[in-house]
Structure formats: structure tokens, C-alpha cells
Backbone as JSON Lines, residues from 0, in Angstrom:
{"i":0,"aa":"M","n":[-7.18,13.21,6.52],"ca":[-6.39,13.66,7.05],"c":[-5.63,14.51,7.28]}
{"i":1,"aa":"V","n":[-5.16,14.63,6.31],"ca":[-4.29,15.71,5.8],"c":[-4.97,17.08,6.03]}
{"i":2,"aa":"V","n":[-6.07,17.25,6.34],"ca":[-6.65,18.65,6.94],"c":[-6.13,19.2,8.18]}
{"i":3,"aa":"A","n":[-5.21,17.79,9.35],"ca":[-4.88,18.2,10.52],"c":[-3.16,18.97,9.89]}
{"i":4,"aa":"A","n":[-2.96,18.55,8.68],"ca":[-1.8,19.2,8.72],"c":[-1.06,20.5,8.31]}
{"i":5,"aa":"T","n":[-1.76,21.35,8.9],"ca":[-1.3,22.89,8.9],"c":[0.5,22.46,8.63]}
{"i":6,"aa":"N","n":[1.78,21.94,9.72],"ca":[3.02,22.72,9.69],"c":[4.13,21.75,9.16]}
{"i":7,"aa":"L","n":[5.18,21.83,9.23],"ca":[5.92,20.52,8.46],"c":[5.98,19.05,9.73]}
{"i":8,"aa":"K","n":[5.86,19.89,11.03],"ca":[5.91,18.93,11.92],"c":[5.1,18.26,11.83]}
{"i":9,"aa":"N","n":[3.72,18.69,12.29],"ca":[2.14,17.68,12.06],"c":[1.94,17.11,10.48]}
{"i":10,"aa":"G","n":[2.78,17.09,9.97],"ca":[3.09,16.22,8.39],"c":[3.41,14.76,8.81]}
{"i":11,"aa":"V","n":[4.59,15.29,9.2],"ca":[5.51,14.04,9.65],"c":[4.89,13.08,11.08]}
{"i":12,"aa":"A","n":[4.27,13.89,11.83],"ca":[4.19,13.13,12.74],"c":[2.9,12.1,11.87]}
{"i":13,"aa":"L","n":[1.56,12.91,11.46],"ca":[0.8,12.26,10.88],"c":[1.19,11.14,9.76]}
{"i":14,"aa":"S","n":[2.51,10.75,8.89],"ca":[2.74,10.01,8.42],"c":[3.59,9.33,9.33]}
{"i":15,"aa":"L","n":[3.98,9.49,10.15],"ca":[5.34,8.86,10.6],"c":[3.99,7.51,11.52]}
{"i":16,"aa":"A","n":[3.08,8.08,11.87],"ca":[1.64,7.48,13.03],"c":[0.98,6.45,11.59]}
{"i":17,"aa":"M","n":[0.71,7.61,10.69],"ca":[0.22,6.42,9.13],"c":[1.56,5.11,9.04]}
{"i":18,"aa":"A","n":[2.65,5.31,9.9],"ca":[2.75,3.96,9.21],"c":[3.08,3.29,10.37]}
{"i":19,"aa":"I","n":[2.86,3.13,11.1],"ca":[3.13,2.42,12.7],"c":[1.55,1.69,12.13]}
{"i":20,"aa":"V","n":[-0.36,2.78,12.5],"ca":[-1.13,2.22,12.05],"c":[-0.82,0.98,11.41]}
{"i":21,"aa":"L","n":[-0.93,2.17,9.65],"ca":[-1.29,1.01,8.35],"c":[-0.43,-1.07,8.33]}
{"i":22,"aa":"V","n":[0.92,-0.55,8.26],"ca":[1.63,-1.49,8.29],"c":[0.74,-2.95,8.73]}
{"i":23,"aa":"P","n":[0.8,-2.63,9.9],"ca":[0.96,-4.12,10.75],"c":[-0.81,-4.12,11.08]}
{"i":24,"aa":"T","n":[-1.32,-3.46,10.58],"ca":[-2.31,-4.17,10.47],"c":[-2.89,-4.0,9.45]}
{"i":25,"aa":"V","n":[-2.57,-3.98,8.47],"ca":[-2.88,-4.32,6.91],"c":[-2.7,-6.1,7.01]}
{"i":26,"aa":"I","n":[-1.48,-6.52,7.35],"ca":[-1.07,-7.86,7.87],"c":[-1.43,-8.33,8.44]}
{"i":27,"aa":"L","n":[-2.06,-7.61,9.38],"ca":[-3.05,-8.89,10.67],"c":[-4.32,-9.2,9.8]}
{"i":28,"aa":"S","n":[-4.3,-8.13,8.89],"ca":[-6.04,-8.37,8.01],"c":[-6.09,-10.08,7.92]}
{"i":29,"aa":"L","n":[-4.75,-9.7,6.52],"ca":[-4.7,-10.36,5.74],"c":[-4.21,-11.89,6.15]}
{"i":30,"aa":"L","n":[-3.34,-11.77,7.78],"ca":[-3.39,-13.25,8.13],"c":[-4.81,-13.19,8.35]}
{"i":31,"aa":"L","n":[-5.87,-13.06,9.73],"ca":[-7.09,-13.34,9.73],"c":[-7.86,-14.15,8.93]}
{"i":32,"aa":"R","n":[-8.06,-12.8,7.3],"ca":[-8.8,-13.17,6.45],"c":[-8.39,-14.49,5.93]}
{"i":33,"aa":"Q","n":[-6.66,-14.42,5.06],"ca":[-6.88,-15.55,4.69],"c":[-5.93,-17.04,5.09]}
{"i":34,"aa":"K","n":[-5.19,-16.21,6.04],"ca":[-4.45,-17.5,7.05],"c":[-5.37,-18.11,8.27]}
{"i":35,"aa":"L","n":[-5.52,-17.38,8.32],"ca":[-7.01,-18.5,9.82],"c":[-8.13,-18.18,9.01]}
{"i":36,"aa":"R","n":[-8.73,-17.91,8.59],"ca":[-10.09,-17.46,8.34],"c":[-10.65,-17.32,8.31]}
{"i":37,"aa":"F","n":[-10.89,-16.23,9.29],"ca":[-11.7,-15.55,10.59],"c":[-12.63,-14.29,8.89]}
{"i":38,"aa":"P","n":[-13.91,-14.76,9.45],"ca":[-14.68,-14.37,8.61],"c":[-15.09,-12.63,9.02]}
{"i":39,"aa":"Y","n":[-15.19,-12.03,8.14],"ca":[-15.28,-10.89,7.64],"c":[-16.05,-9.63,9.17]}
{"i":40,"aa":"W","n":[-17.22,-10.05,9.77],"ca":[-17.68,-10.09,10.85],"c":[-16.73,-10.33,11.93]}
{"i":41,"aa":"L","n":[-16.7,-10.77,12.41],"ca":[-15.48,-11.43,12.98],"c":[-14.05,-10.46,13.52]}
{"i":42,"aa":"G","n":[-13.55,-10.27,12.18],"ca":[-11.77,-9.92,11.71],"c":[-12.52,-8.54,11.66]}
{"i":43,"aa":"T","n":[-12.77,-7.9,11.0],"ca":[-13.29,-6.75,11.49],"c":[-12.96,-5.9,12.82]}
{"i":44,"aa":"P","n":[-13.41,-6.36,13.81],"ca":[-13.52,-5.94,15.05],"c":[-11.75,-6.31,15.55]}
{"i":45,"aa":"V","n":[-11.28,-7.36,14.95],"ca":[-10.0,-7.77,15.93],"c":[-9.18,-6.33,15.0]}
{"i":46,"aa":"W","n":[-8.98,-6.29,13.57],"ca":[-8.36,-5.15,13.2],"c":[-8.48,-4.25,13.68]}
{"i":47,"aa":"T","n":[-10.01,-3.61,13.98],"ca":[-10.33,-2.06,14.36],"c":[-9.63,-2.02,15.35]}
{"i":48,"aa":"M","n":[-9.68,-2.99,16.48],"ca":[-8.68,-3.06,17.96],"c":[-7.28,-2.29,17.79]}
{"i":49,"aa":"A","n":[-6.51,-3.87,16.71],"ca":[-5.72,-3.55,16.51],"c":[-4.78,-2.32,16.5]}
{"i":50,"aa":"A","n":[-5.22,-1.05,15.52],"ca":[-5.58,0.1,14.17],"c":[-6.03,0.72,15.99]}
{"i":51,"aa":"M","n":[-6.52,0.97,16.3],"ca":[-7.0,1.49,18.08],"c":[-6.03,2.59,18.5]}
{"i":52,"aa":"F","n":[-5.28,0.23,19.16],"ca":[-3.68,-0.15,20.28],"c":[-2.85,1.1,19.49]}
{"i":53,"aa":"L","n":[-2.63,0.13,17.94],"ca":[-1.43,1.09,17.6],"c":[-0.97,2.48,17.08]}
{"i":54,"aa":"A","n":[-2.53,3.21,16.85],"ca":[-2.24,5.07,16.59],"c":[-1.92,5.3,18.11]}
{"i":55,"aa":"S","n":[-2.87,4.7,19.78],"ca":[-2.64,4.77,20.94],"c":[-0.8,5.06,21.25]}
{"i":56,"aa":"L","n":[-0.57,3.52,20.51],"ca":[1.13,3.56,20.66],"c":[2.13,4.73,19.82]}
{"i":57,"aa":"S","n":[1.65,4.85,18.63],"ca":[1.49,6.16,17.78],"c":[2.01,7.22,18.01]}
{"i":58,"aa":"Y","n":[1.54,7.32,19.62],"ca":[1.11,8.17,19.78],"c":[2.79,8.74,20.67]}
{"i":59,"aa":"Y","n":[2.71,7.38,21.21],"ca":[4.7,8.05,22.42],"c":[5.98,8.28,21.23]}
{"i":60,"aa":"V","n":[5.97,7.52,20.27],"ca":[6.47,7.12,19.02],"c":[7.01,9.46,17.9]}
{"i":61,"aa":"I","n":[5.15,9.4,18.58],"ca":[5.84,10.95,17.47],"c":[5.56,11.52,18.11]}
{"i":62,"aa":"R","n":[5.15,11.6,19.55],"ca":[5.49,12.79,20.72],"c":[7.6,13.53,20.78]}
{"i":63,"aa":"F","n":[7.69,12.0,20.26],"ca":[9.94,12.95,20.25],"c":[9.97,14.16,19.07]}
{"i":64,"aa":"I","n":[9.28,13.94,17.87],"ca":[9.07,15.23,17.46],"c":[8.54,16.98,17.95]}
{"i":65,"aa":"S","n":[7.28,16.86,18.67],"ca":[7.23,17.58,19.67],"c":[6.47,17.53,20.0]}
{"i":66,"aa":"V","n":[6.48,17.74,21.72],"ca":[5.68,17.01,23.14],"c":[4.18,17.96,22.21]}
{"i":67,"aa":"E","n":[3.68,18.58,22.21],"ca":[2.23,19.63,21.66],"c":[1.04,18.86,20.62]}
{"i":68,"aa":"I","n":[2.54,18.04,20.02],"ca":[2.75,18.11,19.04],"c":[0.23,16.82,18.43]}
{"i":69,"aa":"T","n":[0.51,16.14,19.64],"ca":[-0.12,15.5,19.9],"c":[-2.28,16.22,20.55]}
{"i":70,"aa":"D","n":[-1.32,17.35,20.58],"ca":[-2.48,18.29,21.31],"c":[-3.21,18.67,19.9]}
{"i":71,"aa":"S","n":[-2.03,18.96,19.63],"ca":[-2.61,19.28,17.55],"c":[-3.41,18.69,16.98]}
{"i":72,"aa":"L","n":[-2.65,17.56,16.79],"ca":[-3.98,17.19,16.53],"c":[-4.83,16.1,16.29]}
{"i":73,"aa":"G","n":[-5.15,15.99,17.74],"ca":[-6.04,15.91,18.13],"c":[-6.97,14.28,18.11]}
{"i":74,"aa":"I","n":[-8.22,14.38,17.05],"ca":[-8.33,13.32,17.2],"c":[-8.07,13.06,15.21]}
{"i":75,"aa":"Y","n":[-7.39,13.59,14.76],"ca":[-6.59,12.99,13.43],"c":[-6.08,11.93,13.78]}
{"i":76,"aa":"L","n":[-5.08,11.76,15.16],"ca":[-4.49,10.78,14.86],"c":[-5.12,9.21,15.44]}
{"i":77,"aa":"Y","n":[-6.21,9.82,15.46],"ca":[-7.29,8.46,15.86],"c":[-8.01,7.83,14.57]}
{"i":78,"aa":"L","n":[-8.29,9.0,13.65],"ca":[-8.38,9.19,12.36],"c":[-7.65,8.04,11.31]}
{"i":79,"aa":"L","n":[-6.58,8.13,11.65],"ca":[-5.69,7.92,10.9],"c":[-6.53,5.38,11.16]}
{"i":80,"aa":"A","n":[-6.58,5.47,12.76],"ca":[-7.53,4.2,12.35],"c":[-8.24,3.55,11.3]}
{"i":81,"aa":"S","n":[-9.72,4.28,11.38],"ca":[-9.8,4.55,10.39],"c":[-9.07,4.11,8.84]}
{"i":82,"aa":"A","n":[-8.67,4.4,8.35],"ca":[-8.19,4.64,7.59],"c":[-7.31,3.45,7.54]}
{"i":83,"aa":"A","n":[-6.97,2.77,8.37],"ca":[-6.34,1.54,8.04],"c":[-6.96,0.56,8.62]}
{"i":84,"aa":"V","n":[-8.66,0.23,9.31],"ca":[-9.4,-0.41,9.63],"c":[-10.22,-0.63,7.67]}
{"i":85,"aa":"V","n":[-10.58,-0.06,6.98],"ca":[-11.04,0.72,6.13],"c":[-10.77,-0.13,4.64]}
{"i":86,"aa":"S","n":[-9.34,0.22,4.44],"ca":[-8.03,0.04,3.22],"c":[-8.07,-1.23,3.34]}
{"i":87,"aa":"P","n":[-7.77,-2.37,3.95],"ca":[-7.89,-4.45,4.08],"c":[-9.16,-4.38,3.56]}
{"i":88,"aa":"V","n":[-10.27,-4.16,3.51],"ca":[-11.84,-4.58,3.29],"c":[-11.41,-4.65,1.6]}
{"i":89,"aa":"F","n":[-11.37,-3.0,1.42],"ca":[-11.61,-2.81,0.54],"c":[-10.45,-3.97,-0.71]}
{"i":90,"aa":"T","n":[-9.19,-3.95,-0.04],"ca":[-7.41,-4.13,-1.06],"c":[-7.98,-5.92,-0.75]}
{"i":91,"aa":"G","n":[-8.65,-6.4,-0.33],"ca":[-8.82,-7.57,0.33],"c":[-8.18,-8.68,-0.74]}
{"i":92,"aa":"K","n":[-9.24,-9.03,-1.9],"ca":[-9.4,-9.38,-3.23],"c":[-8.38,-9.47,-3.43]}
{"i":93,"aa":"R","n":[-7.63,-8.88,-3.28],"ca":[-6.54,-8.32,-4.51],"c":[-4.99,-8.72,-4.09]}
{"i":94,"aa":"I","n":[-5.08,-9.04,-2.67],"ca":[-3.93,-9.23,-1.52],"c":[-3.88,-10.14,-1.07]}
{"i":95,"aa":"S","n":[-2.77,-10.91,-1.35],"ca":[-3.22,-12.64,-1.12],"c":[-1.69,-13.31,-0.33]}
{"i":96,"aa":"T","n":[-0.48,-12.62,0.05],"ca":[0.68,-12.66,0.31],"c":[0.84,-12.09,1.81]}
{"i":97,"aa":"L","n":[2.33,-12.28,2.39],"ca":[2.55,-11.62,3.21],"c":[3.13,-10.54,2.94]}
{"i":98,"aa":"P","n":[4.5,-10.58,1.39],"ca":[5.02,-9.5,0.89],"c":[3.68,-8.3,0.03]}
{"i":99,"aa":"A","n":[3.19,-9.4,-0.22],"ca":[2.18,-8.18,-1.14],"c":[1.69,-7.22,-0.19]}
{"i":100,"aa":"A","n":[0.83,-7.64,0.44],"ca":[-0.01,-7.04,1.95],"c":[1.28,-5.88,2.16]}
{"i":101,"aa":"G","n":[1.99,-6.34,2.79],"ca":[3.69,-5.23,3.34],"c":[3.44,-4.18,2.14]}
{"i":102,"aa":"A","n":[4.17,-4.63,0.92],"ca":[4.38,-3.44,-0.18],"c":[3.38,-2.77,-0.59]}
{"i":103,"aa":"W","n":[2.16,-3.62,0.06],"ca":[0.54,-2.37,-0.74],"c":[0.61,-1.37,0.74]}
{"i":104,"aa":"A","n":[1.09,-1.79,1.77],"ca":[0.76,-1.06,2.59],"c":[2.0,0.45,2.77]}
{"i":105,"aa":"L","n":[3.35,-0.39,3.07],"ca":[3.85,0.74,2.06],"c":[4.08,1.18,1.38]}
{"i":106,"aa":"R","n":[3.97,1.09,-0.11],"ca":[3.13,2.03,-0.51],"c":[2.15,2.59,-0.96]}
{"i":107,"aa":"Y","n":[1.44,2.66,-0.06],"ca":[-0.19,3.18,0.57],"c":[0.02,4.51,2.14]}
{"i":108,"aa":"T","n":[1.64,4.1,2.36],"ca":[2.07,5.47,3.62],"c":[2.9,6.06,2.51]}
{"i":109,"aa":"G","n":[3.88,5.79,2.21],"ca":[4.24,6.51,1.04],"c":[3.47,7.79,0.61]}
{"i":110,"aa":"G","n":[2.91,7.3,0.09],"ca":[1.6,8.5,-0.73],"c":[1.29,9.03,-0.15]}
{"i":111,"aa":"F","n":[0.77,8.74,1.31],"ca":[0.12,9.31,1.93],"c":[1.27,10.57,2.96]}
{"i":112,"aa":"A","n":[2.09,10.15,2.6],"ca":[2.97,10.75,3.42],"c":[3.43,12.13,2.34]}
{"i":113,"aa":"L","n":[3.87,11.1,1.57],"ca":[4.39,12.43,0.64],"c":[3.06,13.23,0.11]}
{"i":114,"aa":"A","n":[2.06,13.21,0.08],"ca":[1.1,14.52,0.43],"c":[1.5,14.74,1.45]}
{"i":115,"aa":"A","n":[0.68,14.46,2.53],"ca":[1.12,15.19,4.04],"c":[2.12,16.18,3.95]}
{"i":116,"aa":"L","n":[3.75,15.77,3.64],"ca":[5.02,16.42,3.28],"c":[4.66,17.56,2.73]}
{"i":117,"aa":"I","n":[4.32,17.62,1.26],"ca":[4.18,18.57,0.98],"c":[3.19,20.03,1.39]}
{"i":118,"aa":"I","n":[1.95,19.18,2.05],"ca":[0.98,19.89,1.44],"c":[1.11,20.79,3.44]}
{"i":119,"aa":"S","n":[1.61,20.29,3.73],"ca":[1.98,20.74,5.32],"c":[3.46,21.76,5.0]}
{"i":120,"aa":"A","n":[4.08,21.67,4.23],"ca":[5.35,22.58,4.3],"c":[4.31,23.81,3.22]}
{"i":121,"aa":"I","n":[3.38,23.24,2.64],"ca":[3.07,24.63,2.05],"c":[2.18,25.3,2.57]}
{"i":122,"aa":"R","n":[1.3,25.43,3.5],"ca":[0.47,25.38,4.41],"c":[1.1,25.88,5.63]}
{"i":123,"aa":"E","n":[1.85,25.4,6.22],"ca":[2.74,26.29,7.11],"c":[3.63,27.33,7.0]}
{"i":124,"aa":"V","n":[4.46,27.45,5.0],"ca":[5.1,28.77,4.8],"c":[3.75,29.79,4.74]}
{"i":125,"aa":"L","n":[2.59,29.36,3.69],"ca":[1.47,30.54,3.69],"c":[0.92,31.21,5.35]}
{"i":126,"aa":"A","n":[0.71,29.89,5.61],"ca":[-0.1,29.92,7.79],"c":[0.49,30.73,8.37]}
{"i":127,"aa":"Y","n":[2.25,31.2,8.58],"ca":[2.61,31.04,9.86],"c":[3.86,31.48,9.23]}
{"i":128,"aa":"G","n":[4.09,31.87,8.59],"ca":[5.17,32.25,7.41],"c":[7.18,31.52,8.05]}
{"i":129,"aa":"T","n":[6.84,30.43,8.35],"ca":[8.15,29.52,8.58],"c":[7.87,28.15,8.11]}
{"i":130,"aa":"L","n":[8.53,27.64,7.7],"ca":[9.14,26.51,7.77],"c":[9.52,25.49,9.24]}
{"i":131,"aa":"W","n":[9.27,23.95,9.59],"ca":[9.82,23.38,11.08],"c":[9.81,23.89,12.07]}
{"i":132,"aa":"G","n":[9.19,25.56,11.98],"ca":[9.0,26.71,12.74],"c":[10.34,27.35,13.22]}
{"i":133,"aa":"L","n":[10.74,27.46,12.45],"ca":[12.0,28.36,11.55],"c":[11.21,29.63,10.63]}
{"i":134,"aa":"A","n":[11.32,31.18,11.68],"ca":[11.03,31.46,10.56],"c":[11.62,31.88,9.31]}
{"i":135,"aa":"L","n":[11.11,32.44,7.86],"ca":[11.27,32.67,6.51],"c":[11.9,33.73,6.62]}
{"i":136,"aa":"P","n":[12.36,34.45,5.1],"ca":[13.04,35.8,5.45],"c":[11.78,36.45,5.33]}
{"i":137,"aa":"E","n":[11.04,36.21,3.91],"ca":[10.58,37.7,3.29],"c":[8.91,36.38,3.36]}
{"i":138,"aa":"P","n":[8.31,36.09,4.1],"ca":[6.94,35.39,4.47],"c":[5.55,35.74,3.76]}
{"i":139,"aa":"L","n":[5.4,35.12,3.06],"ca":[4.23,35.09,1.99],"c":[2.92,35.07,3.17]}
{"i":140,"aa":"R","n":[1.59,35.17,3.55],"ca":[1.22,34.79,3.92],"c":[-0.39,35.19,4.19]}
{"i":141,"aa":"I","n":[-0.41,34.31,4.03],"ca":[-2.05,33.89,3.98],"c":[-3.35,33.17,5.48]}
{"i":142,"aa":"S","n":[-3.91,34.04,6.1],"ca":[-4.61,33.59,7.28],"c":[-5.51,32.59,6.9]}
{"i":143,"aa":"G","n":[-5.89,32.06,5.67],"ca":[-6.71,31.54,5.54],"c":[-6.64,30.25,5.18]}
{"i":144,"aa":"A","n":[-5.18,29.45,5.19],"ca":[-4.02,28.17,5.01],"c":[-4.47,27.61,6.13]}
{"i":145,"aa":"Q","n":[-4.52,28.34,7.66],"ca":[-4.48,27.59,8.07],"c":[-5.76,27.04,8.86]}
{"i":146,"aa":"M","n":[-7.01,26.86,7.84],"ca":[-8.29,27.04,8.6],"c":[-8.56,25.39,7.27]}
{"i":147,"aa":"P","n":[-8.79,24.52,8.35],"ca":[-9.25,23.01,7.72],"c":[-9.7,23.25,5.78]}
{"i":148,"aa":"F","n":[-10.89,24.3,5.59],"ca":[-10.76,24.56,3.99],"c":[-9.97,24.23,3.28]}
{"i":149,"aa":"F","n":[-8.23,24.69,3.02],"ca":[-7.85,25.62,2.92],"c":[-7.35,23.96,2.24]}
{"i":150,"aa":"G","n":[-6.96,23.02,3.98],"ca":[-6.3,21.39,3.64],"c":[-7.65,20.74,2.5]}
{"i":151,"aa":"F","n":[-8.18,20.89,2.76],"ca":[-9.11,19.64,1.99],"c":[-9.35,20.74,0.35]}
{"i":152,"aa":"I","n":[-8.77,22.15,-0.07],"ca":[-8.36,22.56,-1.23],"c":[-7.77,22.09,-1.94]}
{"i":153,"aa":"M","n":[-6.59,22.21,-1.11],"ca":[-4.93,21.9,-1.47],"c":[-4.71,20.25,-1.75]}
{"i":154,"aa":"F","n":[-5.46,19.76,-0.95],"ca":[-6.11,17.58,-1.04],"c":[-6.25,18.33,-2.43]}
{"i":155,"aa":"G","n":[-6.83,18.62,-2.86],"ca":[-8.12,18.1,-3.51],"c":[-7.1,18.3,-5.19]}
{"i":156,"aa":"V","n":[-6.66,19.56,-4.9],"ca":[-5.93,20.15,-5.67],"c":[-4.73,19.44,-6.29]}
{"i":157,"aa":"F","n":[-4.17,18.35,-5.52],"ca":[-2.22,17.37,-4.99],"c":[-2.72,15.85,-5.88]}
{"i":158,"aa":"S","n":[-4.29,15.54,-4.82],"ca":[-5.18,14.76,-5.83],"c":[-5.49,15.28,-7.09]}
{"i":159,"aa":"A","n":[-5.66,16.28,-8.33],"ca":[-6.19,16.04,-9.04],"c":[-4.54,16.15,-9.73]}
{"i":160,"aa":"G","n":[-3.93,16.89,-9.79],"ca":[-3.01,16.64,-9.92],"c":[-1.82,15.52,-9.96]}
{"i":161,"aa":"Y","n":[-2.24,14.6,-9.21],"ca":[-1.61,13.08,-9.03],"c":[-2.47,12.96,-10.5]}
{"i":162,"aa":"Q","n":[-3.39,13.14,-9.93],"ca":[-4.4,11.85,-11.21],"c":[-3.68,12.55,-13.2]}
{"i":163,"aa":"W","n":[-3.66,13.95,-13.54],"ca":[-2.89,14.37,-14.5],"c":[-1.57,13.28,-14.8]}
{"i":164,"aa":"V","n":[-1.14,13.63,-13.35],"ca":[0.06,12.91,-14.12],"c":[0.08,11.59,-14.07]}
{"i":165,"aa":"R","n":[-0.41,10.64,-12.95],"ca":[-0.75,8.73,-14.05],"c":[-1.1,8.9,-15.04]}
{"i":166,"aa":"R","n":[-2.32,9.41,-16.16],"ca":[-3.1,9.75,-16.86],"c":[-1.62,9.97,-17.95]}
{"i":167,"aa":"L","n":[-1.5,11.57,-18.15],"ca":[-0.53,11.09,-19.21],"c":[0.68,10.52,-19.22]}
{"i":168,"aa":"A","n":[1.33,9.28,-18.13],"ca":[2.46,8.12,-18.04],"c":[1.11,7.64,-18.88]}
{"i":169,"aa":"A","n":[0.73,7.38,-18.5],"ca":[-0.48,6.01,-19.75],"c":[-0.26,6.69,-20.39]}
{"i":170,"aa":"E","n":[-0.72,7.88,-21.08],"ca":[-0.26,8.08,-22.78],"c":[0.41,7.76,-23.48]}
{"i":171,"aa":"L","n":[1.65,8.44,-22.42],"ca":[2.89,8.34,-22.0],"c":[3.1,6.57,-22.82]}
{"i":172,"aa":"R","n":[2.99,6.17,-21.35],"ca":[3.38,4.48,-22.44],"c":[2.69,3.7,-23.43]}
{"i":173,"aa":"S","n":[1.48,4.22,-23.16],"ca":[0.81,3.78,-24.87],"c":[1.63,4.2,-25.69]}
{"i":174,"aa":"F","n":[1.65,5.09,-26.19],"ca":[2.01,5.98,-27.63],"c":[3.63,4.82,-27.93]}
{"i":175,"aa":"G","n":[4.28,4.5,-25.88],"ca":[5.67,3.93,-26.49],"c":[5.29,2.8,-27.07]}
{"i":176,"aa":"A","n":[3.96,2.51,-26.6],"ca":[4.0,0.74,-27.23],"c":[3.32,0.67,-28.52]}
{"i":177,"aa":"G","n":[3.08,1.3,-28.44],"ca":[2.2,1.73,-30.13],"c":[4.03,2.16,-31.34]}
{"i":178,"aa":"L","n":[4.88,3.08,-31.04],"ca":[5.64,3.28,-31.48],"c":[6.98,2.37,-32.22]}
{"i":179,"aa":"R","n":[6.75,1.09,-31.09],"ca":[7.63,0.3,-30.9],"c":[6.76,-1.08,-31.89]}
{"i":180,"aa":"L","n":[5.52,-1.18,-31.49],"ca":[4.74,-1.45,-32.76],"c":[4.24,-1.59,-34.09]}
{"i":181,"aa":"D","n":[5.22,0.1,-34.25],"ca":[5.02,0.03,-35.83],"c":[6.33,-0.68,-36.15]}
{"i":182,"aa":"E","n":[7.51,0.22,-35.98],"ca":[8.87,-0.97,-36.27],"c":[9.12,-1.78,-35.84]}
{"i":183,"aa":"E","n":[8.54,-2.56,-34.91],"ca":[8.43,-4.02,-35.5],"c":[7.66,-4.34,-36.69]}
{"i":184,"aa":"G","n":[6.42,-4.02,-36.41],"ca":[5.77,-4.62,-38.0],"c":[5.89,-3.68,-38.94]}
{"i":185,"aa":"G","n":[6.47,-2.93,-39.16],"ca":[7.0,-2.4,-40.42],"c":[6.65,-1.59,-40.92]}
{"i":186,"aa":"E","n":[4.58,-0.92,-40.39],"ca":[4.31,0.11,-40.52],"c":[4.26,1.54,-39.82]}
{"i":187,"aa":"E","n":[3.7,2.5,-40.82],"ca":[3.98,4.33,-40.1],"c":[3.24,4.05,-40.11]}
{"i":188,"aa":"L","n":[3.48,5.79,-38.74],"ca":[2.63,6.34,-37.9],"c":[1.84,7.11,-38.89]}
{"i":189,"aa":"L","n":[1.05,7.28,-38.39],"ca":[-0.13,8.84,-38.97],"c":[0.19,9.57,-39.04]}
């Protein structure tokens, strides 16, 4: 989906549409699966139709960002619905309450928005020499930044950077926990 974010307006629109589609769909899937005991074969078409309906409704909200934005997003707007359909299936066994489902959907949407906004801002600056449609004083233009492959490459770099930060944070936490254990146990670090 981030591939469609060739400018910051598209990134904001995709992020807003993701919130409109994902949060209610995840909550609906939890209600259908756990509270109403719908089997997957029956629940999946229901929350799929709900996701598509919400994607269609998001069209009317994101038009306020820019009138032509839905034309530039094209099918990517409806691909958001597929993310909302697939994500409850894979996370369904870990989420068991409505607040947890809502919190998970908001975290997922926040992560998506962070990636979409950063990638779309960089792509707009590099491709068009603008930011939110405003010309920058000394534009650095790379014509390939408009192309979908550039979005895929940026998403890969962004994902690798995110994984590196997570791994580094985990190592720092384990190092800090090791220091606390050594202080409490009286052992020296080597």
C-alpha cells in the first residue's frame, strides 16, 4: 500500500483510510468469532464485506484532503480492505477482548501511518521537489522516485531499519536486565 504514497497527501489519505477500515473490521471480526461464535467460513465473508464497505466510505472522508486523491490512489484504497481482512485472521488467537482488539488495530494503524508518512514525504521531495504540494527552494529530483519500485525499495529499507531498531532495543533491554541481576547477585561482569 505504501507504494501508492508518492506524495504526502496520498500518505495522509492512506493512513486515514487505514484507520477507518481496520479498527472497525478488527473489532467486528472479534465480535463475530469470539462473542457470537461465527465459524471462520461464515465470519470471513461478513468482515470482508464490512471492510469493503468501510473502504468505500473512506472515499468520502479522504476527499477533503484533496479532490483528485481517490483517482491517484486507485485500487490501493481497496487493497487496504484486504489488510483489514487478513490481519484479524492472523491475530485472532492472541486478541480476546474488545479493548485489546481496538488497541491492536490502533497500533497497527499507527505503524502503517508512520511508514506511509515518512516514505511519502521522502518520495514527494525526491520525485517532485515539493512537500504537500508546496515547492521547495532547492529541490533534489530523482525521476525514479515516482515509480512503484522506488516505493518497494523504500519500504524494504524502512522495514530493515525498523527491525534493526527493535533488535537493538531488545539487546539493550537484556543488557540492562543483566546489569541489574549482577548488581543484585553480587557477581561481577566480565
